[in-house]
Amino acid sequence: MDNGADRFSTIRLFLDAAQLGSFSAAGRKQGMSPAAASACIQRLEASLKVKLFERTTRQLRLTEEGQMYRHFSEQAMALMAEAEAGLHAGGDGVRGMVKISAPSDLGRNVLMPMLDEFRALHPELQYALTLSDTTANMVQDDIDLAIRYGQLADSEMVRRVLAPSRRVVCASPALIAQTGGPATPDELAQLPTLVLVTALGPMQEWRYCSNDEADEKRAVRVRRTQQSNDGEVIRKWAIAGQGYAYKSILDIAGDLRSGRLATVLDEYFTESAPLNLLYHRNRYQPPRITLLIEFLLERFADLA
């Protein structure tokens, strides 16, 4: 496994096996016998001192370590392909696919125009954009860049703050006038509310600060008048006057400026929930990633 060419051949075989779910099929693609392909993968596992595949009589699937090795192997092969293409082509080297995960309404209303602007500068770039309010696993889902709200737990990913933000309670001015508006967070439990549902369950606990000398962190549990797994749907329901919503202030900035929505209880909902950009802690990133990171940092700074 010391020979560089042999290593890349083995990585190609590993990636083919992961995609096809078969050592035999991967071997045939590389012009190898099934026995030779299986032995080659075993030597790779021995050299790495990890098990890359779970093998059964019916199924071949990656272990957690195998999924991680697949992610970085694909990046390595993509970098080599870019390097070879760059030797024979001019331009700025910004080409290939960027896989991005972002919250649904921020992705549609804020991020997409920025991505369009960046691609206009680099027309050989492509995006694979996933908009979801459920957090993606960046390694397992093969994501290059992820945008997340809130204070994040320790992570192996690099974290850059795109913009300061906080979660607020908002509703249409008509609904606020109709209900009289809540005087305290506890009153939200008796009002129509719109609840976002994620893979972790419904977001019924709306966090706030006690707004006194103790400044305690508390939460009110609201009832689910209506619910959706799409933040954009929650926002549109709120504009339509169907309930109070718990939203990042960045998501509804345009609605607040236009008067479509208004916030309530701002003296209580003050906890910071910044918008973050996450990416892999690689020593080398392809130009499409590094330049897009800097571009997004600049554009989101303009929003602050």
XYZ file of C-alpha atoms in Angstrom, residues 170-180 191-194 223 225-226 232-245 255 259-262:
37
model
C -44.068 36.896 15.720
C -47.536 37.105 14.224
C -49.521 39.166 11.753
C -50.582 42.590 13.057
C -54.219 41.567 12.506
C -53.887 38.514 14.772
C -52.095 40.536 17.454
C -54.928 43.077 17.393
C -57.554 40.328 17.458
C -56.041 38.473 20.446
C -54.794 41.539 22.266
C -52.993 31.412 22.045
C -52.984 29.826 18.568
C -49.399 28.806 17.774
C -47.560 27.388 14.780
C -49.984 23.926 22.053
C -52.626 24.708 16.721
C -50.950 23.895 13.403
C -41.323 28.388 5.152
C -44.821 26.973 5.682
C -44.782 28.196 9.298
C -43.770 31.665 8.105
C -46.561 31.830 5.493
C -49.154 30.665 8.024
C -47.985 33.394 10.392
C -48.318 36.046 7.652
C -51.826 34.719 6.948
C -52.783 35.330 10.592
C -53.182 31.676 11.548
C -51.043 31.761 14.698
C -47.979 32.966 16.578
C -44.647 31.576 15.349
C -41.644 40.613 6.679
C -45.272 45.136 8.127
C -46.491 41.642 7.187
C -45.342 40.414 10.608
C -44.652 42.016 13.976
